[in-house]
Short mmCIF file of C-alpha atoms in Angstrom, two decimals:
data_model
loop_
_atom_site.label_atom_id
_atom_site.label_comp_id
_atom_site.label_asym_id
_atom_site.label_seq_id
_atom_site.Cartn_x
_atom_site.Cartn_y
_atom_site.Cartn_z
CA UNK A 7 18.02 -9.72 48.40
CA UNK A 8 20.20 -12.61 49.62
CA UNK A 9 20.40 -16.10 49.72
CA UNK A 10 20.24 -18.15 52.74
CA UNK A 11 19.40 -21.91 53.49
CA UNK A 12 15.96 -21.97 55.33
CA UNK A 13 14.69 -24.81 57.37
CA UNK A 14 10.86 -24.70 57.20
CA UNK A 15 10.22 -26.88 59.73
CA UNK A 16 11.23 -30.12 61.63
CA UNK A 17 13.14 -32.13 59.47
CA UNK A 18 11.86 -30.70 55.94
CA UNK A 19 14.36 -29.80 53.28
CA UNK A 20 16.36 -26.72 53.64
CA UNK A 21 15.61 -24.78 50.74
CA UNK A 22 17.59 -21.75 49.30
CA UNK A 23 15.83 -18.88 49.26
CA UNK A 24 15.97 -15.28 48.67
CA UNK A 25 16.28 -13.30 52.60
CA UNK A 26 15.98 -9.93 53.36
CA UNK A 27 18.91 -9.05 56.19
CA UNK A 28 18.13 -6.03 57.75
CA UNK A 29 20.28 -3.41 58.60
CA UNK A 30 22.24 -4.24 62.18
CA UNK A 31 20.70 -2.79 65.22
CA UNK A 32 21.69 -0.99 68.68
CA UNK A 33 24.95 -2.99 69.64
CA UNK A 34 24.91 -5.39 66.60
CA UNK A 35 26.72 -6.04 63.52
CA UNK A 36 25.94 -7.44 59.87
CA UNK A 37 28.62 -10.06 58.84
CA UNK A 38 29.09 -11.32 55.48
CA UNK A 39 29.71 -15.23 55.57
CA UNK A 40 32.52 -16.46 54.08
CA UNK A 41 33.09 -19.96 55.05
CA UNK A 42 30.63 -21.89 57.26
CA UNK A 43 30.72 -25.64 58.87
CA UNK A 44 27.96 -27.90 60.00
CA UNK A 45 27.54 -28.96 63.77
CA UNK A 46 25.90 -31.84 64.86
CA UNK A 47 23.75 -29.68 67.04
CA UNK A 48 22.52 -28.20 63.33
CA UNK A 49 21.48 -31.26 62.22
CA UNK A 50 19.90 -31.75 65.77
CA UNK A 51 17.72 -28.76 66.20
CA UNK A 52 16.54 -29.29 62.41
CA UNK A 53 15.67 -32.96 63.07
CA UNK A 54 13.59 -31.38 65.89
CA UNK A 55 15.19 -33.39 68.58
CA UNK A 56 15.35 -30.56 71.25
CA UNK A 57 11.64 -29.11 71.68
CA UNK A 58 13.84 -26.11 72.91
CA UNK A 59 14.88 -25.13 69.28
CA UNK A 60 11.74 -25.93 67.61
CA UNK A 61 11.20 -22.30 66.28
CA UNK A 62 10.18 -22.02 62.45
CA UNK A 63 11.43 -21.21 59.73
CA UNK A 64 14.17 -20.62 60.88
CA UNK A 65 18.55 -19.97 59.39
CA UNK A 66 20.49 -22.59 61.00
CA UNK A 67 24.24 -22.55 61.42
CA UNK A 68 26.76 -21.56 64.05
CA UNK A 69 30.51 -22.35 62.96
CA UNK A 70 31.61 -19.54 60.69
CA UNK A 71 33.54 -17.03 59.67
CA UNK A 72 33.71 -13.77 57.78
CA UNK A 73 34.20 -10.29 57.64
CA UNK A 74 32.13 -7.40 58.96
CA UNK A 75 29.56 -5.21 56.56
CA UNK A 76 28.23 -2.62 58.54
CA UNK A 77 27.82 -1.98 62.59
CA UNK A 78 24.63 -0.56 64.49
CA UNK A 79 25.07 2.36 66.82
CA UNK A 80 27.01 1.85 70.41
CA UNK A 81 29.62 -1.05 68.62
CA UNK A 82 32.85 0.51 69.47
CA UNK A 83 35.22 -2.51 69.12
CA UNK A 84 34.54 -3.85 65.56
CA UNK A 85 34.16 -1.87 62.37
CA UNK A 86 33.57 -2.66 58.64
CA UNK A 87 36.43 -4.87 57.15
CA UNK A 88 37.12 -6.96 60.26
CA UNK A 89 37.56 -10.55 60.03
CA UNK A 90 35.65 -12.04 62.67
CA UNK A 91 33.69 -15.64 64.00
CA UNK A 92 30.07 -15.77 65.57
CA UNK A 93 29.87 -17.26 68.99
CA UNK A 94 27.12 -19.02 70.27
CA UNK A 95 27.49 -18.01 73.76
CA UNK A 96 28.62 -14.32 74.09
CA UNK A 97 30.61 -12.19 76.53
CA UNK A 98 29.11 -8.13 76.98
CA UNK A 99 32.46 -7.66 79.28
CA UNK A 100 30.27 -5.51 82.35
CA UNK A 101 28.20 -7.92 84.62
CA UNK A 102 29.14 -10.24 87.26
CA UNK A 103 29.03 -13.89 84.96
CA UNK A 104 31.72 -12.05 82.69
CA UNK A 105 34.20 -10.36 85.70
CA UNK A 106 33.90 -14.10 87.49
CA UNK A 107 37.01 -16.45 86.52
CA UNK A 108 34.41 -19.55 87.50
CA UNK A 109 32.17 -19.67 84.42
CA UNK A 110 32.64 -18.31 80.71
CA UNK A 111 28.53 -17.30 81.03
CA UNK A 112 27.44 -13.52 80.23
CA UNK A 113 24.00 -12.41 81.95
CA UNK A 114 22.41 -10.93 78.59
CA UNK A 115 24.67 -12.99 75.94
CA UNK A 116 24.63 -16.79 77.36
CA UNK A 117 23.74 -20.04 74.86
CA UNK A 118 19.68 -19.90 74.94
CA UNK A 119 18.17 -22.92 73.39
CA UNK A 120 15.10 -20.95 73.43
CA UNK A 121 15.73 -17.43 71.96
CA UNK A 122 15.39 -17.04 68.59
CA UNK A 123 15.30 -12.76 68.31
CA UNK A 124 18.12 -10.48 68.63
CA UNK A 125 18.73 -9.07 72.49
CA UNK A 126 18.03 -5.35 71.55
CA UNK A 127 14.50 -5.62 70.51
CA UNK A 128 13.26 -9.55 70.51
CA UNK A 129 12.62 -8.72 66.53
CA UNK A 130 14.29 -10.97 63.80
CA UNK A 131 16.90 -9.79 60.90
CA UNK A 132 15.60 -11.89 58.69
CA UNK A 133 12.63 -12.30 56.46
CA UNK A 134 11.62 -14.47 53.58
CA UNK A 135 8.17 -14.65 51.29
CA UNK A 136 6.51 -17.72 51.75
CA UNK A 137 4.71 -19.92 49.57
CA UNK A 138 1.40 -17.67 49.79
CA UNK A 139 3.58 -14.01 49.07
CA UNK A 140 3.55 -13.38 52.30
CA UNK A 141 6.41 -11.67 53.79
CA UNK A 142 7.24 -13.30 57.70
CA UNK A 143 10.11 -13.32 59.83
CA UNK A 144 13.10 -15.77 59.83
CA UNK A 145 14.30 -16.79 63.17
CA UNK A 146 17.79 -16.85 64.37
CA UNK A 147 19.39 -19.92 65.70
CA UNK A 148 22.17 -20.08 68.78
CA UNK A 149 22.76 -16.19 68.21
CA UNK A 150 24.39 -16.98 64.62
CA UNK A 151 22.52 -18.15 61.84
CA UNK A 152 25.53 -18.73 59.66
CA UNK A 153 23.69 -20.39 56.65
CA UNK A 154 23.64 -17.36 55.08
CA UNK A 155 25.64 -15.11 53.00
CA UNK A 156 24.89 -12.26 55.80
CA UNK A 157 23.88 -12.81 59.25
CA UNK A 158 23.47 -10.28 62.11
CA UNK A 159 24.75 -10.90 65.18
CA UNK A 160 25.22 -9.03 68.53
CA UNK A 161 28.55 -7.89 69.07
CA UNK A 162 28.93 -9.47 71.72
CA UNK A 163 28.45 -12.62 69.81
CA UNK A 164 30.96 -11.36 67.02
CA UNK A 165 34.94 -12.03 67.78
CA UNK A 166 37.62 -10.00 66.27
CA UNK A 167 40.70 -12.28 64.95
CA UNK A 168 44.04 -11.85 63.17
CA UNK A 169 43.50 -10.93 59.37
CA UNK A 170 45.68 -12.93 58.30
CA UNK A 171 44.51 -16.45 59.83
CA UNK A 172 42.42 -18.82 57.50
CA UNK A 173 39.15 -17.97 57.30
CA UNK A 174 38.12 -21.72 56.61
CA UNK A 175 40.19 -23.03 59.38
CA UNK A 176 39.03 -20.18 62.02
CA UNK A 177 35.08 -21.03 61.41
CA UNK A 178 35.85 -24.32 63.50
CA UNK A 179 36.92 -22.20 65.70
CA UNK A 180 33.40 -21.43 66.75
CA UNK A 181 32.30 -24.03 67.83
CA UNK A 182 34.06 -27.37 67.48
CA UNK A 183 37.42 -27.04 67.96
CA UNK A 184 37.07 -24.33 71.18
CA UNK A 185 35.19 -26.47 72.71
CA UNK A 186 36.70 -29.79 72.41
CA UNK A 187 39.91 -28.37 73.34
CA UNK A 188 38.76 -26.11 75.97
CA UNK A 189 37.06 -28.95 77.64
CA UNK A 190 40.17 -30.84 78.22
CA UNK A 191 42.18 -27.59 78.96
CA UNK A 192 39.67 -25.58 81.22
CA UNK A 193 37.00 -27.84 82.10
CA UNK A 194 38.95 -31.03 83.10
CA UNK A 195 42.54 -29.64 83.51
CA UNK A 196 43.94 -32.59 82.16
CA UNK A 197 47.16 -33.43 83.74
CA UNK A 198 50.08 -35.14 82.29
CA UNK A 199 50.46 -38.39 82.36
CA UNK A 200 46.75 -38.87 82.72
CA UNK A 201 44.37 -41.48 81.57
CA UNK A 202 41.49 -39.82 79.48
CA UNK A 203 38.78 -41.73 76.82
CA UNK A 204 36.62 -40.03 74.46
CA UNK A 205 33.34 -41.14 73.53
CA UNK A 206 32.28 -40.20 70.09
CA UNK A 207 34.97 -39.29 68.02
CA UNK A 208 33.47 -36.44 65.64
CA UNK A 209 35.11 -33.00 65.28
CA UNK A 210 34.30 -32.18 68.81
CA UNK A 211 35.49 -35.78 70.33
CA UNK A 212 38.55 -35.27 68.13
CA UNK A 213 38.98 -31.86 69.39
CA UNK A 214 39.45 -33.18 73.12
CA UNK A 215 41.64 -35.58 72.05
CA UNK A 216 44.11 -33.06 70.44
CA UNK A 217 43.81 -30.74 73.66
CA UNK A 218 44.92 -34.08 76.01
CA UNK A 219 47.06 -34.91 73.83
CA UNK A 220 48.85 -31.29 74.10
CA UNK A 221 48.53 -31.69 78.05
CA UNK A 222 50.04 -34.94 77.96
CA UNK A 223 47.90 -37.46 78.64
CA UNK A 224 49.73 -40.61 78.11
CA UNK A 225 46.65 -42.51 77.15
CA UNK A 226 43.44 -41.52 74.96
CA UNK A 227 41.12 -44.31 74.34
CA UNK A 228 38.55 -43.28 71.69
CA UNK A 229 35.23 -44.97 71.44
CA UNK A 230 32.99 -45.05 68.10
CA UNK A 231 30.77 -47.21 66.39
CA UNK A 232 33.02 -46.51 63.13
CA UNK A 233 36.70 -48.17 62.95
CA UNK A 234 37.76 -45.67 60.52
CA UNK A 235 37.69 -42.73 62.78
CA UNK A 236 40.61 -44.51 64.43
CA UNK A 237 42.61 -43.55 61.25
CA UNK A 238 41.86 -39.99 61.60
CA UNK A 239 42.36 -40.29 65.66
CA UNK A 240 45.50 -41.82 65.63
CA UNK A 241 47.05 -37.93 64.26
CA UNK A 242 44.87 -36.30 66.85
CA UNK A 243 46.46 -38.21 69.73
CA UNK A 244 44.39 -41.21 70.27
CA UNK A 245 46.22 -44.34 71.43
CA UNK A 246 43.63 -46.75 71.53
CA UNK A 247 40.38 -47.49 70.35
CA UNK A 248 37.21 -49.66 71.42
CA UNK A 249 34.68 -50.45 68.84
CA UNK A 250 31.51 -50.64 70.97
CA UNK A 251 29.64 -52.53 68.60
CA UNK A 252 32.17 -55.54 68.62
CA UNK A 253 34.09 -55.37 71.78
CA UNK A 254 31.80 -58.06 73.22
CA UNK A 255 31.09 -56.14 76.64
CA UNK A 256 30.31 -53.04 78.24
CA UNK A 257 32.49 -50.68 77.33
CA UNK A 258 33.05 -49.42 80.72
CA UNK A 259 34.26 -52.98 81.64
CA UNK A 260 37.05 -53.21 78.82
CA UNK A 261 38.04 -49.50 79.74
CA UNK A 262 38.37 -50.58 83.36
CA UNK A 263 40.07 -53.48 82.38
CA UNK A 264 42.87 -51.57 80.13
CA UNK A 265 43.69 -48.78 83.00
CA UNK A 266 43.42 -50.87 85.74
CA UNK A 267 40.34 -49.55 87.40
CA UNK A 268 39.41 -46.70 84.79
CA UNK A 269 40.84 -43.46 82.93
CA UNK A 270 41.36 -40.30 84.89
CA UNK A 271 38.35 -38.21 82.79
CA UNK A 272 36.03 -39.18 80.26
CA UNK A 273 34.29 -37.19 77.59
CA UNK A 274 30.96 -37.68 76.43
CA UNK A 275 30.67 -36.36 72.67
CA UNK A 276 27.60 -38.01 71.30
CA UNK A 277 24.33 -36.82 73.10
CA UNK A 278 23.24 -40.09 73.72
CA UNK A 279 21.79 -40.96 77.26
CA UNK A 280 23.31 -44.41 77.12
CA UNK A 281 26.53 -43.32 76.47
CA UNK A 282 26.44 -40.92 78.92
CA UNK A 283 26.04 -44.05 81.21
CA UNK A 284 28.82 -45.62 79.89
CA UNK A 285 31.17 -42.79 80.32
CA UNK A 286 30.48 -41.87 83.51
CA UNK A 287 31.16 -45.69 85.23
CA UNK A 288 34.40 -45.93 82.98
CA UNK A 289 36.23 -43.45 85.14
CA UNK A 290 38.03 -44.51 88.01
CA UNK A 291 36.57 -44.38 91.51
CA UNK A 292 37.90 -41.90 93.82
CA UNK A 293 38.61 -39.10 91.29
CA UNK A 294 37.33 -39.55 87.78
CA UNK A 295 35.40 -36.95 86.28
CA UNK A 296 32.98 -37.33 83.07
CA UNK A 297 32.74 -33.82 81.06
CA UNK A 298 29.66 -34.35 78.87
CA UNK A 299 29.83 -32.23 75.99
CA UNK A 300 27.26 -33.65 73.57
CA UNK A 301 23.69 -31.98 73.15
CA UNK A 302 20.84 -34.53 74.44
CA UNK A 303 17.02 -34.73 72.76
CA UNK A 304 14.78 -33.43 75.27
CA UNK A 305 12.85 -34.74 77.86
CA UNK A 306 16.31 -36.74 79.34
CA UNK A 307 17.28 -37.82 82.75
CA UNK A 308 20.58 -38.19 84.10
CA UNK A 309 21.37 -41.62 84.14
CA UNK A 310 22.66 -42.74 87.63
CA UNK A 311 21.93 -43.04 90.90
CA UNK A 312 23.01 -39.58 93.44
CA UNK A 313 24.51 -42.20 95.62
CA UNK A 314 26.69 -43.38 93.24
CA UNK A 315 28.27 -39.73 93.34
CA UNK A 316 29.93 -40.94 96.64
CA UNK A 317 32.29 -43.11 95.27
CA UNK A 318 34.21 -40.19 94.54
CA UNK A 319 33.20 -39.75 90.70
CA UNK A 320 32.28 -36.45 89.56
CA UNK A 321 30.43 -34.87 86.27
CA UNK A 322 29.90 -31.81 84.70
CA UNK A 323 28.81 -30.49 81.70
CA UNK A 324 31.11 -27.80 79.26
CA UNK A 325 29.55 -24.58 77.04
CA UNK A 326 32.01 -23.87 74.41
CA UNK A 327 35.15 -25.24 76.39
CA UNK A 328 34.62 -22.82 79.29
CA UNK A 329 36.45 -20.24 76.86
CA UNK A 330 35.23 -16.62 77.38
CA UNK A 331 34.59 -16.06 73.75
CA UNK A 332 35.87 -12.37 73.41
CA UNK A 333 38.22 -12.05 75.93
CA UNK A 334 39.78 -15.24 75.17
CA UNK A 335 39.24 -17.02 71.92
CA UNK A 336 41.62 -14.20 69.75
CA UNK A 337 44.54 -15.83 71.34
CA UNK A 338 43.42 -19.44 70.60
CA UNK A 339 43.41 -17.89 67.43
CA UNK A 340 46.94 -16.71 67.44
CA UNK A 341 48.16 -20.15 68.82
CA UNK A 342 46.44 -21.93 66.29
#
């Protein structure tokens, strides 16, 4: 038996308990954890907040790393004693999403709010005795399930990396840092000299900033309700920051009032529909684009107008900084 942190249901304590991990299955691997990080999107689906990921009890956790136990039959590129970090959104290599160069999607292995089984068989790996002494099935969460000292995951889900990187550093890797960075590298090709702000300036806000600040961008304008995130910003490459609690306006209007019309891109790092807003009408007309990274409660609308789309201002959303995770992420690692 091992010990995992279960989340009975919306927004209950996470208790410790003792788990049964099954053995890995057809094309998976068991993974013991040795360092894992917590997302906002944790704390999210245990709040509750996304009907999508209301499956209980359930092993939360996604940004890890560790070292493989065992592998199931058909897993031909990991073995026991690799170090590796869980993905959330996976790459099987063979179908059409994973040979395109326009999305970072797999067919089988994509992000699915919803599943909460393993691919081979829609069974769980995990099991717990509840209060009664009955013995039920754990669910998984976002393919990973890190808060646990084992976890199965597909391996297509599992990455390989350099033995000798930092296994504590590397588990940001999985989610925050990839993504943040990738979403100013891949999904908004942030040029040089460039104007760019960042809304929300957690791990994965900070992340962006770092990857425009490696591209160039001559100004990063972080936004946060907490003035000493500027502190930690100011290393990661942010120039300026608007407190948007204080700053007496919208914060679109100061932002179009520091860059002369608005920044070049805009990143949207909170999950909140209002900010959303706000980043969106604080690019600049013509060619500003709004990457919305943060992970909204459910049921949400988009917040503007389609014919506001006209005035040349674009948005798109980002899954794990358009990264493929296999393919790519082991030199991210190396670079690192």
């Amino acid at each position: 038996m091992l010990a995992a942190a279960v989340a009975w249901g919306p927004g209950k304590p996470l208790s410790v308990e003792e788990v049964e991990v099954a053995p890995p299955g057809r094309l998976e691997v068991r993974v013991k954890v040795f360092v894992t990080s917590i997302c906002h999107t944790d704390l999210s689906a245990w709040k509750g907040e996304n009907e999508q990921q209301s499956k209980f009890p359930r092993i939360l956790g996604h940004e890890a790393a560790g070292v493989v136990e065992s592998v199931g039959d058909g897993v031909e590129d990991l073995a026991p004693g690799d170090h590796v970090v869980p993905i959330f959104t996976g790459e099987c290599g063979a179908c059409a999403y994973c040979a395109s160069a326009k999305t970072n999607l797999c067919k089988t292995y994509r992000i699915n709010p919803l599943k909460s089984t393993m691919v081979s068989d829609g069974g769980t790996r995990f099991s717990v005795v509840d209060g009664s002494g009955v013995r039920r099935p754990v669910y998984h969460f976002l393919n990973t399930s890190t808060f646990a000292e084992y976890t199965v995951l597909d391996a297509a889900c599992t990455v390989k990396i350099n033995s000798n990187a930092s296994l504590e550093k590397m588990s940001l890797l999985s989610c925050c840092i990839s993504t943040g960075v990738g979403a100013a590298w891949n999904t908004a090709n942030v040029s040089k000299g460039s104007t760019v702000a960042v809304f929300g300036l957690g791990s994965v806000g900070l992340a962006v900033a770092e990857g425009a600040r490696i591209r160039g961008a001559s100004r990063i304008i972080g936004i946060d309700i907490y003035p000493e995130k500027y502190t930690k910003g100011k290393e990661m490459g942010i120039t300026d920051f608007i407190n948007s609690m204080t700053c007496g306006k919208p914060v679109h209007e100061v932002i179009r009032e520091m860059t002369d019309g608005g920044v070049d891109y805009s990143f949207e790092c909170t999950g909140i529909n209002d900010v959303l807003r706000e980043a969106f009408v604080s690019t600049h007309d013509g060619w500003g684009l709004t990457v919305v990274l943060g992970i909204h409660a459910t049921p949400k609308m988009m917040p503007l107008h389609p014919m506001e789309l006209f005035d040349g201002r674009r948005i798109t959303g980002c899954v794990f900084g358009d990264f493929k995770g296999k393919s790519e992420l082991p030199e991210l690692v190396t670079s690192a």
